Short mmCIF file of N, CA, C and O in Angstrom, two decimals:
data_model
loop_
_atom_site.label_atom_id
_atom_site.label_comp_id
_atom_site.label_asym_id
_atom_site.label_seq_id
_atom_site.Cartn_x
_atom_site.Cartn_y
_atom_site.Cartn_z
N UNK X 995 14.70 235.34 -78.26
CA UNK X 995 15.37 234.13 -77.89
C UNK X 995 16.83 234.44 -77.55
O UNK X 995 17.52 235.10 -78.32
N UNK X 996 17.29 234.00 -76.38
CA UNK X 996 18.68 234.21 -76.00
C UNK X 996 19.57 233.27 -76.81
O UNK X 996 19.31 232.07 -76.89
N UNK X 997 20.63 233.84 -77.42
CA UNK X 997 21.53 233.02 -78.22
C UNK X 997 22.92 232.92 -77.64
O UNK X 997 23.71 232.08 -78.07
N UNK X 998 23.25 233.76 -76.66
CA UNK X 998 24.57 233.70 -76.04
C UNK X 998 24.55 234.47 -74.73
O UNK X 998 23.67 235.29 -74.49
N UNK X 999 25.54 234.21 -73.90
CA UNK X 999 25.68 234.94 -72.66
C UNK X 999 27.08 234.75 -72.11
O UNK X 999 27.74 233.74 -72.38
N UNK X 1000 27.54 235.73 -71.37
CA UNK X 1000 28.87 235.67 -70.79
C UNK X 1000 28.90 236.55 -69.54
O UNK X 1000 28.16 237.52 -69.44
N UNK X 1001 29.73 236.19 -68.59
CA UNK X 1001 30.00 237.05 -67.44
C UNK X 1001 31.45 237.49 -67.53
O UNK X 1001 32.34 236.66 -67.73
N UNK X 1002 31.67 238.79 -67.38
CA UNK X 1002 32.98 239.38 -67.59
C UNK X 1002 33.42 240.12 -66.34
O UNK X 1002 32.63 240.87 -65.75
N UNK X 1003 34.67 239.93 -65.94
CA UNK X 1003 35.25 240.72 -64.86
C UNK X 1003 36.03 241.85 -65.51
O UNK X 1003 36.86 241.61 -66.40
N UNK X 1004 35.78 243.08 -65.10
CA UNK X 1004 36.47 244.22 -65.69
C UNK X 1004 37.20 245.02 -64.62
O UNK X 1004 36.71 245.19 -63.51
N UNK X 1005 38.40 245.49 -64.96
CA UNK X 1005 39.17 246.35 -64.07
C UNK X 1005 38.81 247.82 -64.26
O UNK X 1005 38.96 248.61 -63.35
N UNK X 1006 38.40 248.17 -65.46
CA UNK X 1006 38.04 249.55 -65.78
C UNK X 1006 36.55 249.62 -66.08
O UNK X 1006 35.97 248.63 -66.52
N UNK X 1007 35.93 250.77 -65.91
CA UNK X 1007 34.48 250.87 -66.00
C UNK X 1007 33.91 250.95 -67.42
O UNK X 1007 32.91 251.61 -67.65
N UNK X 1008 34.55 250.28 -68.38
CA UNK X 1008 34.06 250.32 -69.75
C UNK X 1008 34.13 248.93 -70.37
O UNK X 1008 35.13 248.22 -70.24
N UNK X 1009 33.04 248.55 -71.03
CA UNK X 1009 32.98 247.29 -71.77
C UNK X 1009 32.64 247.64 -73.21
O UNK X 1009 31.79 248.51 -73.46
N UNK X 1010 33.33 246.99 -74.17
CA UNK X 1010 33.06 247.25 -75.58
C UNK X 1010 32.26 246.11 -76.19
O UNK X 1010 32.53 244.94 -75.92
N UNK X 1011 31.29 246.46 -77.03
CA UNK X 1011 30.46 245.51 -77.76
C UNK X 1011 30.53 245.88 -79.23
O UNK X 1011 30.47 247.06 -79.57
N UNK X 1012 30.66 244.89 -80.11
CA UNK X 1012 30.61 245.21 -81.53
C UNK X 1012 31.50 244.33 -82.37
O UNK X 1012 31.72 243.15 -82.06
N UNK X 1013 32.05 244.91 -83.41
CA UNK X 1013 32.85 244.21 -84.39
C UNK X 1013 34.09 243.57 -83.76
O UNK X 1013 34.57 244.02 -82.72
N UNK X 1014 34.60 242.54 -84.41
CA UNK X 1014 35.84 241.92 -83.95
C UNK X 1014 37.06 242.74 -84.34
O UNK X 1014 38.17 242.44 -83.92
N UNK X 1015 36.86 243.78 -85.15
CA UNK X 1015 37.95 244.69 -85.51
C UNK X 1015 38.35 245.52 -84.29
O UNK X 1015 37.63 245.58 -83.30
N UNK X 1016 39.48 246.19 -84.39
CA UNK X 1016 39.94 247.05 -83.31
C UNK X 1016 38.93 248.15 -83.01
O UNK X 1016 38.32 248.70 -83.92
N UNK X 1017 38.80 248.48 -81.75
CA UNK X 1017 37.94 249.60 -81.35
C UNK X 1017 38.66 250.89 -81.73
O UNK X 1017 39.82 251.08 -81.36
N UNK X 1018 38.01 251.78 -82.46
CA UNK X 1018 38.67 253.03 -82.84
C UNK X 1018 39.06 253.85 -81.60
O UNK X 1018 38.28 253.95 -80.65
N UNK X 1019 40.25 254.44 -81.64
CA UNK X 1019 40.70 255.23 -80.50
C UNK X 1019 39.89 256.52 -80.36
O UNK X 1019 39.92 257.17 -79.32
N UNK X 1020 39.12 256.86 -81.38
CA UNK X 1020 38.29 258.07 -81.32
C UNK X 1020 36.99 257.84 -80.55
O UNK X 1020 36.28 258.80 -80.27
N UNK X 1021 36.68 256.58 -80.20
CA UNK X 1021 35.45 256.29 -79.46
C UNK X 1021 35.66 256.64 -78.00
O UNK X 1021 36.34 255.93 -77.26
N UNK X 1022 35.10 257.77 -77.59
CA UNK X 1022 35.26 258.25 -76.22
C UNK X 1022 33.92 258.22 -75.50
O UNK X 1022 32.92 258.70 -76.01
N UNK X 1023 33.93 257.69 -74.29
CA UNK X 1023 32.70 257.55 -73.52
C UNK X 1023 32.35 258.81 -72.73
O UNK X 1023 31.18 259.13 -72.56
N UNK X 1024 33.34 259.51 -72.26
CA UNK X 1024 33.07 260.68 -71.43
C UNK X 1024 32.32 260.28 -70.17
O UNK X 1024 32.62 259.26 -69.57
N UNK X 1025 31.30 261.04 -69.78
CA UNK X 1025 30.50 260.73 -68.60
C UNK X 1025 29.17 260.05 -68.94
O UNK X 1025 28.36 259.81 -68.06
N UNK X 1026 28.97 259.75 -70.22
CA UNK X 1026 27.72 259.14 -70.66
C UNK X 1026 27.68 257.65 -70.32
O UNK X 1026 28.72 257.01 -70.16
N UNK X 1027 26.46 257.07 -70.24
CA UNK X 1027 26.36 255.62 -69.98
C UNK X 1027 26.79 254.79 -71.18
O UNK X 1027 27.14 253.61 -71.03
N UNK X 1028 26.78 255.38 -72.40
CA UNK X 1028 27.22 254.66 -73.60
C UNK X 1028 27.65 255.65 -74.66
O UNK X 1028 27.21 256.81 -74.67
N UNK X 1029 28.52 255.19 -75.55
CA UNK X 1029 28.93 255.96 -76.72
C UNK X 1029 29.10 254.95 -77.85
O UNK X 1029 29.38 253.78 -77.61
N UNK X 1030 28.92 255.43 -79.08
CA UNK X 1030 29.02 254.49 -80.20
C UNK X 1030 29.70 255.12 -81.40
O UNK X 1030 29.81 256.33 -81.51
N UNK X 1031 30.13 254.24 -82.28
CA UNK X 1031 30.62 254.61 -83.60
C UNK X 1031 29.95 253.63 -84.56
O UNK X 1031 29.02 252.92 -84.17
N UNK X 1032 30.42 253.52 -85.78
CA UNK X 1032 29.74 252.64 -86.73
C UNK X 1032 30.00 251.16 -86.48
O UNK X 1032 29.29 250.31 -87.02
N UNK X 1033 30.97 250.82 -85.63
CA UNK X 1033 31.32 249.42 -85.41
C UNK X 1033 31.23 248.95 -83.96
O UNK X 1033 31.24 247.75 -83.70
N UNK X 1034 31.17 249.87 -83.00
CA UNK X 1034 31.23 249.50 -81.59
C UNK X 1034 30.33 250.36 -80.71
O UNK X 1034 30.03 251.50 -81.06
N UNK X 1035 29.99 249.80 -79.57
CA UNK X 1035 29.33 250.53 -78.50
C UNK X 1035 30.19 250.37 -77.25
O UNK X 1035 30.55 249.24 -76.89
N UNK X 1036 30.54 251.47 -76.62
CA UNK X 1036 31.24 251.44 -75.34
C UNK X 1036 30.18 251.64 -74.26
O UNK X 1036 29.37 252.57 -74.34
N UNK X 1037 30.17 250.76 -73.26
CA UNK X 1037 29.17 250.81 -72.20
C UNK X 1037 29.87 250.99 -70.86
O UNK X 1037 30.80 250.26 -70.53
N UNK X 1038 29.40 251.97 -70.10
CA UNK X 1038 29.93 252.19 -68.75
C UNK X 1038 29.35 251.13 -67.82
O UNK X 1038 28.15 250.88 -67.83
N UNK X 1039 30.22 250.48 -67.05
CA UNK X 1039 29.81 249.40 -66.15
C UNK X 1039 30.48 249.56 -64.79
O UNK X 1039 31.37 250.39 -64.61
N UNK X 1040 30.05 248.73 -63.86
CA UNK X 1040 30.61 248.73 -62.51
C UNK X 1040 31.84 247.81 -62.50
O UNK X 1040 31.71 246.60 -62.64
N UNK X 1041 33.04 248.36 -62.29
CA UNK X 1041 34.25 247.53 -62.34
C UNK X 1041 34.61 246.92 -60.99
O UNK X 1041 34.21 247.41 -59.94
N UNK X 1042 35.33 245.84 -61.05
CA UNK X 1042 36.05 245.21 -59.94
C UNK X 1042 35.22 244.60 -58.82
O UNK X 1042 35.73 243.75 -58.11
N UNK X 1043 33.99 244.97 -58.63
CA UNK X 1043 33.23 244.47 -57.49
C UNK X 1043 32.51 243.16 -57.78
O UNK X 1043 32.26 242.38 -56.87
N UNK X 1044 32.13 242.94 -59.02
CA UNK X 1044 31.43 241.72 -59.39
C UNK X 1044 31.53 241.51 -60.89
O UNK X 1044 31.98 242.39 -61.62
N UNK X 1045 31.10 240.35 -61.34
CA UNK X 1045 31.06 240.07 -62.76
C UNK X 1045 29.96 240.90 -63.43
O UNK X 1045 28.93 241.18 -62.81
N UNK X 1046 30.18 241.28 -64.67
CA UNK X 1046 29.18 241.97 -65.47
C UNK X 1046 28.57 240.92 -66.39
O UNK X 1046 29.26 240.25 -67.14
N UNK X 1047 27.26 240.77 -66.31
CA UNK X 1047 26.55 239.78 -67.12
C UNK X 1047 26.10 240.41 -68.43
O UNK X 1047 25.48 241.48 -68.42
N UNK X 1048 26.42 239.74 -69.54
CA UNK X 1048 25.98 240.20 -70.86
C UNK X 1048 25.22 239.06 -71.52
O UNK X 1048 25.73 237.94 -71.62
N UNK X 1049 23.99 239.36 -71.95
CA UNK X 1049 23.18 238.36 -72.66
C UNK X 1049 22.87 238.90 -74.05
O UNK X 1049 22.60 240.09 -74.21
N UNK X 1050 22.94 238.02 -75.05
CA UNK X 1050 22.64 238.39 -76.44
C UNK X 1050 21.36 237.68 -76.86
O UNK X 1050 21.24 236.47 -76.69
N UNK X 1051 20.44 238.47 -77.42
CA UNK X 1051 19.14 237.96 -77.88
C UNK X 1051 18.98 238.21 -79.37
O UNK X 1051 19.51 239.17 -79.90
N UNK X 1052 18.20 237.36 -80.01
CA UNK X 1052 17.89 237.49 -81.44
C UNK X 1052 16.44 237.91 -81.60
O UNK X 1052 15.67 237.83 -80.67
N UNK X 1053 16.05 238.28 -82.80
CA UNK X 1053 14.69 238.69 -83.15
C UNK X 1053 14.43 240.12 -82.69
O UNK X 1053 13.66 240.37 -81.78
N UNK X 1054 15.07 241.02 -83.35
CA UNK X 1054 15.04 242.44 -83.01
C UNK X 1054 13.63 243.02 -82.99
O UNK X 1054 13.31 243.85 -82.17
N UNK X 1055 12.77 242.60 -83.91
CA UNK X 1055 11.44 243.19 -84.04
C UNK X 1055 10.35 242.44 -83.29
O UNK X 1055 9.18 242.74 -83.42
N UNK X 1056 10.72 241.44 -82.51
CA UNK X 1056 9.75 240.64 -81.76
C UNK X 1056 10.16 240.62 -80.29
O UNK X 1056 11.31 240.91 -79.97
N UNK X 1057 9.27 240.25 -79.39
CA UNK X 1057 9.68 240.08 -77.99
C UNK X 1057 10.81 239.05 -77.93
O UNK X 1057 10.68 237.94 -78.43
N UNK X 1058 11.93 239.43 -77.35
CA UNK X 1058 13.13 238.60 -77.44
C UNK X 1058 13.46 237.84 -76.17
O UNK X 1058 14.25 236.92 -76.20
N UNK X 1059 12.90 238.26 -75.05
CA UNK X 1059 13.30 237.68 -73.78
C UNK X 1059 14.21 238.60 -72.99
O UNK X 1059 14.50 238.35 -71.83
N UNK X 1060 14.67 239.67 -73.64
CA UNK X 1060 15.48 240.66 -72.92
C UNK X 1060 14.64 241.28 -71.82
O UNK X 1060 13.42 241.38 -71.93
N UNK X 1061 15.28 241.67 -70.73
CA UNK X 1061 14.56 242.22 -69.57
C UNK X 1061 13.90 243.55 -69.92
O UNK X 1061 14.59 244.52 -70.23
N UNK X 1062 12.57 243.63 -69.89
CA UNK X 1062 11.88 244.87 -70.27
C UNK X 1062 12.06 246.01 -69.26
O UNK X 1062 11.74 247.15 -69.57
N UNK X 1063 12.56 245.71 -68.07
CA UNK X 1063 12.77 246.77 -67.08
C UNK X 1063 14.10 247.48 -67.27
O UNK X 1063 14.34 248.52 -66.65
N UNK X 1064 14.97 246.94 -68.11
CA UNK X 1064 16.27 247.57 -68.35
C UNK X 1064 16.09 248.85 -69.17
O UNK X 1064 15.13 249.00 -69.92
N UNK X 1065 17.05 249.76 -69.04
CA UNK X 1065 17.03 251.03 -69.76
C UNK X 1065 17.86 250.93 -71.02
O UNK X 1065 19.03 250.55 -70.97
N UNK X 1066 17.26 251.28 -72.16
CA UNK X 1066 17.97 251.27 -73.44
C UNK X 1066 18.96 252.43 -73.48
O UNK X 1066 18.57 253.58 -73.28
N UNK X 1067 20.22 252.12 -73.76
CA UNK X 1067 21.26 253.16 -73.84
C UNK X 1067 21.82 253.29 -75.25
O UNK X 1067 22.55 254.23 -75.53
N UNK X 1068 21.50 252.33 -76.12
CA UNK X 1068 21.89 252.41 -77.53
C UNK X 1068 20.85 251.66 -78.34
O UNK X 1068 20.47 250.54 -78.00
N UNK X 1069 20.40 252.27 -79.43
CA UNK X 1069 19.47 251.63 -80.34
C UNK X 1069 19.83 252.13 -81.74
O UNK X 1069 19.51 253.26 -82.10
N UNK X 1070 20.55 251.32 -82.49
CA UNK X 1070 21.02 251.75 -83.79
C UNK X 1070 21.58 250.59 -84.58
O UNK X 1070 21.18 249.44 -84.37
N UNK X 1071 22.51 250.89 -85.46
CA UNK X 1071 23.11 249.87 -86.31
C UNK X 1071 24.60 249.83 -86.11
O UNK X 1071 25.24 250.86 -85.89
N UNK X 1072 25.14 248.62 -86.18
CA UNK X 1072 26.58 248.41 -86.13
C UNK X 1072 27.00 247.61 -87.36
O UNK X 1072 26.29 246.70 -87.79
N UNK X 1073 28.13 247.95 -87.90
CA UNK X 1073 28.71 247.21 -89.01
C UNK X 1073 29.63 246.13 -88.45
O UNK X 1073 30.62 246.44 -87.79
N UNK X 1074 29.29 244.88 -88.70
CA UNK X 1074 30.09 243.75 -88.23
C UNK X 1074 30.80 243.14 -89.43
O UNK X 1074 30.17 242.51 -90.29
N UNK X 1075 32.11 243.34 -89.51
CA UNK X 1075 32.88 243.00 -90.69
C UNK X 1075 32.89 241.51 -91.03
O UNK X 1075 33.09 241.13 -92.17
N UNK X 1076 32.67 240.67 -90.03
CA UNK X 1076 32.68 239.23 -90.29
C UNK X 1076 31.44 238.53 -89.72
O UNK X 1076 31.41 237.31 -89.59
N UNK X 1077 30.43 239.30 -89.36
CA UNK X 1077 29.19 238.73 -88.85
C UNK X 1077 29.29 238.23 -87.42
O UNK X 1077 28.39 237.57 -86.92
N UNK X 1078 30.37 238.56 -86.75
CA UNK X 1078 30.54 238.15 -85.35
C UNK X 1078 30.49 239.37 -84.45
O UNK X 1078 30.95 240.44 -84.82
N UNK X 1079 29.94 239.18 -83.24
CA UNK X 1079 29.92 240.24 -82.23
C UNK X 1079 30.91 239.89 -81.14
O UNK X 1079 30.89 238.78 -80.61
N UNK X 1080 31.76 240.87 -80.82
CA UNK X 1080 32.75 240.69 -79.76
C UNK X 1080 32.33 241.51 -78.54
O UNK X 1080 31.79 242.60 -78.66
N UNK X 1081 32.61 240.96 -77.37
CA UNK X 1081 32.37 241.63 -76.10
C UNK X 1081 33.68 241.56 -75.35
O UNK X 1081 34.24 240.47 -75.17
N UNK X 1082 34.21 242.70 -74.90
CA UNK X 1082 35.48 242.66 -74.20
C UNK X 1082 35.75 243.90 -73.38
O UNK X 1082 35.14 244.95 -73.59
N UNK X 1083 36.68 243.75 -72.46
CA UNK X 1083 37.08 244.87 -71.62
C UNK X 1083 38.06 245.76 -72.37
O UNK X 1083 38.64 245.35 -73.37
N UNK X 1084 38.25 246.98 -71.89
CA UNK X 1084 39.10 247.94 -72.59
C UNK X 1084 40.57 247.55 -72.56
O UNK X 1084 41.33 248.00 -73.40
N UNK X 1085 40.97 246.73 -71.63
CA UNK X 1085 42.36 246.30 -71.56
C UNK X 1085 42.67 245.16 -72.53
O UNK X 1085 43.83 244.83 -72.75
N UNK X 1086 41.65 244.55 -73.08
CA UNK X 1086 41.86 243.44 -73.99
C UNK X 1086 42.19 242.14 -73.28
O UNK X 1086 42.70 241.20 -73.89
N UNK X 1087 41.93 242.06 -71.98
CA UNK X 1087 42.23 240.85 -71.22
C UNK X 1087 41.14 239.80 -71.36
O UNK X 1087 41.40 238.61 -71.31
N UNK X 1088 39.90 240.25 -71.51
CA UNK X 1088 38.77 239.35 -71.63
C UNK X 1088 38.06 239.64 -72.93
O UNK X 1088 37.78 240.80 -73.25
N UNK X 1089 37.76 238.57 -73.69
CA UNK X 1089 37.06 238.77 -74.96
C UNK X 1089 36.20 237.54 -75.26
O UNK X 1089 36.67 236.41 -75.19
N UNK X 1090 34.94 237.81 -75.58
CA UNK X 1090 33.99 236.77 -75.96
C UNK X 1090 33.50 237.12 -77.35
O UNK X 1090 33.15 238.26 -77.62
N UNK X 1091 33.48 236.14 -78.25
CA UNK X 1091 33.04 236.38 -79.63
C UNK X 1091 31.94 235.39 -79.97
O UNK X 1091 32.06 234.19 -79.71
N UNK X 1092 30.85 235.90 -80.58
CA UNK X 1092 29.73 235.04 -80.97
C UNK X 1092 29.37 235.31 -82.43
O UNK X 1092 29.20 236.45 -82.83
N UNK X 1093 29.24 234.24 -83.22
CA UNK X 1093 28.85 234.36 -84.62
C UNK X 1093 27.35 234.61 -84.71
O UNK X 1093 26.55 233.81 -84.22
N UNK X 1094 26.99 235.74 -85.35
CA UNK X 1094 25.58 236.07 -85.55
C UNK X 1094 25.09 235.60 -86.91
O UNK X 1094 23.97 235.15 -87.07
N UNK X 1095 25.93 235.76 -87.93
CA UNK X 1095 25.53 235.42 -89.30
C UNK X 1095 26.41 236.14 -90.30
O UNK X 1095 27.62 236.25 -90.11
N UNK X 1096 25.78 236.67 -91.36
CA UNK X 1096 26.52 237.33 -92.42
C UNK X 1096 27.14 238.65 -91.97
O UNK X 1096 26.63 239.31 -91.06
N UNK X 1097 28.21 239.03 -92.63
CA UNK X 1097 28.81 240.34 -92.36
C UNK X 1097 27.89 241.43 -92.87
O UNK X 1097 27.00 241.20 -93.69
N UNK X 1098 28.08 242.63 -92.35
CA UNK X 1098 27.27 243.76 -92.78
C UNK X 1098 26.63 244.49 -91.63
O UNK X 1098 27.10 244.41 -90.48
N UNK X 1099 25.56 245.22 -91.92
CA UNK X 1099 24.88 246.02 -90.90
C UNK X 1099 23.92 245.16 -90.09
O UNK X 1099 23.17 244.36 -90.64
N UNK X 1100 23.93 245.39 -88.78
CA UNK X 1100 23.03 244.71 -87.85
C UNK X 1100 22.34 245.76 -87.00
O UNK X 1100 22.97 246.73 -86.54
N UNK X 1101 21.03 245.58 -86.78
CA UNK X 1101 20.31 246.40 -85.82
C UNK X 1101 20.70 245.91 -84.43
O UNK X 1101 20.69 244.70 -84.18
N UNK X 1102 21.04 246.83 -83.55
CA UNK X 1102 21.50 246.46 -82.21
C UNK X 1102 20.83 247.37 -81.19
O UNK X 1102 20.82 248.60 -81.35
N UNK X 1103 20.28 246.76 -80.15
CA UNK X 1103 19.72 247.50 -79.02
C UNK X 1103 20.47 247.05 -77.77
O UNK X 1103 20.55 245.85 -77.49
N UNK X 1104 21.01 247.99 -77.02
CA UNK X 1104 21.74 247.69 -75.79
C UNK X 1104 20.98 248.30 -74.63
O UNK X 1104 20.69 249.50 -74.63
N UNK X 1105 20.65 247.47 -73.64
CA UNK X 1105 19.93 247.94 -72.46
C UNK X 1105 20.68 247.46 -71.21
O UNK X 1105 21.27 246.38 -71.22
N UNK X 1106 20.65 248.27 -70.16
CA UNK X 1106 21.37 247.94 -68.92
C UNK X 1106 20.41 247.99 -67.73
O UNK X 1106 19.39 248.67 -67.76
N UNK X 1107 20.81 247.27 -66.68
CA UNK X 1107 19.99 247.26 -65.46
C UNK X 1107 19.97 248.63 -64.80
O UNK X 1107 18.93 249.10 -64.34
N UNK X 1108 21.12 249.29 -64.75
CA UNK X 1108 21.24 250.64 -64.16
C UNK X 1108 22.18 251.44 -65.07
O UNK X 1108 23.36 251.09 -65.18
N UNK X 1109 21.71 252.49 -65.73
CA UNK X 1109 22.59 253.26 -66.60
C UNK X 1109 23.71 253.94 -65.82
O UNK X 1109 23.47 254.49 -64.75
N UNK X 1110 24.93 253.86 -66.34
CA UNK X 1110 26.05 254.55 -65.72
C UNK X 1110 26.96 253.63 -64.94
O UNK X 1110 27.07 252.44 -65.21
N UNK X 1111 27.59 254.18 -63.94
CA UNK X 1111 28.68 253.51 -63.20
C UNK X 1111 28.26 252.30 -62.38
O UNK X 1111 29.11 251.58 -61.89
N UNK X 1112 26.97 252.06 -62.22
CA UNK X 1112 26.51 250.92 -61.42
C UNK X 1112 25.98 249.76 -62.27
O UNK X 1112 25.47 248.79 -61.73
N UNK X 1113 26.09 249.85 -63.59
CA UNK X 1113 25.58 248.79 -64.47
C UNK X 1113 26.31 247.48 -64.22
O UNK X 1113 27.53 247.42 -64.22
N UNK X 1114 25.52 246.44 -63.97
CA UNK X 1114 26.08 245.10 -63.72
C UNK X 1114 25.53 244.07 -64.69
O UNK X 1114 25.97 242.93 -64.69
N UNK X 1115 24.52 244.46 -65.48
CA UNK X 1115 23.91 243.52 -66.43
C UNK X 1115 23.55 244.27 -67.71
O UNK X 1115 23.04 245.39 -67.67
N UNK X 1116 23.84 243.63 -68.85
CA UNK X 1116 23.61 244.22 -70.16
C UNK X 1116 22.86 243.20 -71.01
O UNK X 1116 23.27 242.04 -71.11
N UNK X 1117 21.77 243.64 -71.63
CA UNK X 1117 21.05 242.82 -72.60
C UNK X 1117 21.26 243.45 -73.98
O UNK X 1117 21.02 244.64 -74.16
N UNK X 1118 21.72 242.62 -74.93
CA UNK X 1118 21.96 243.07 -76.29
C UNK X 1118 20.99 242.31 -77.19
O UNK X 1118 20.99 241.08 -77.19
N UNK X 1119 20.17 243.03 -77.93
CA UNK X 1119 19.25 242.40 -78.87
C UNK X 1119 19.70 242.75 -80.29
O UNK X 1119 19.96 243.92 -80.59
N UNK X 1120 19.83 241.73 -81.14
CA UNK X 1120 20.34 241.93 -82.48
C UNK X 1120 19.37 241.39 -83.53
O UNK X 1120 18.60 240.46 -83.26
N UNK X 1121 19.43 241.98 -84.70
CA UNK X 1121 18.66 241.51 -85.85
C UNK X 1121 19.32 242.00 -87.11
O UNK X 1121 19.92 243.07 -87.14
N UNK X 1122 19.24 241.22 -88.14
CA UNK X 1122 19.87 241.56 -89.41
C UNK X 1122 19.22 242.79 -90.02
O UNK X 1122 17.99 242.89 -90.07
N UNK X 1123 20.03 243.73 -90.47
CA UNK X 1123 19.53 244.93 -91.13
C UNK X 1123 19.34 244.61 -92.60
O UNK X 1123 20.28 244.21 -93.28
N UNK X 1124 18.14 244.79 -93.11
CA UNK X 1124 17.84 244.41 -94.50
C UNK X 1124 17.77 245.62 -95.42
O UNK X 1124 16.69 246.05 -95.80
N UNK X 1125 18.92 246.16 -95.77
CA UNK X 1125 18.88 247.24 -96.75
C UNK X 1125 19.98 247.08 -97.76
O UNK X 1125 20.78 246.23 -97.69
#
């Protein structure tokens, strides 16, 4: 089930997803389509030419409505200090925040329409981590 969505214009080819806390400066994307730490995922996207669509889905272990043709670039856990997920550009000019629930660990799957520099759409599927 889709619980949120946003379209973001980015000047640089990186979008951050994760905790509302600051993105660690040690999170480096390099040439990969995604990189992660314990609180954030950096996703390479197509900048300046069009809006980047991000959709958030719930029910991690069930069919969620996320596009099955997209390529998964991250499948792991993120620590969300206040139970909210933030989506924003690296410059900090655009930021969208959505309340998921309790703080703590969340299972997160990030999939894109095209991995790498041409990504224009991102589906994020989340579910509470029960440990």
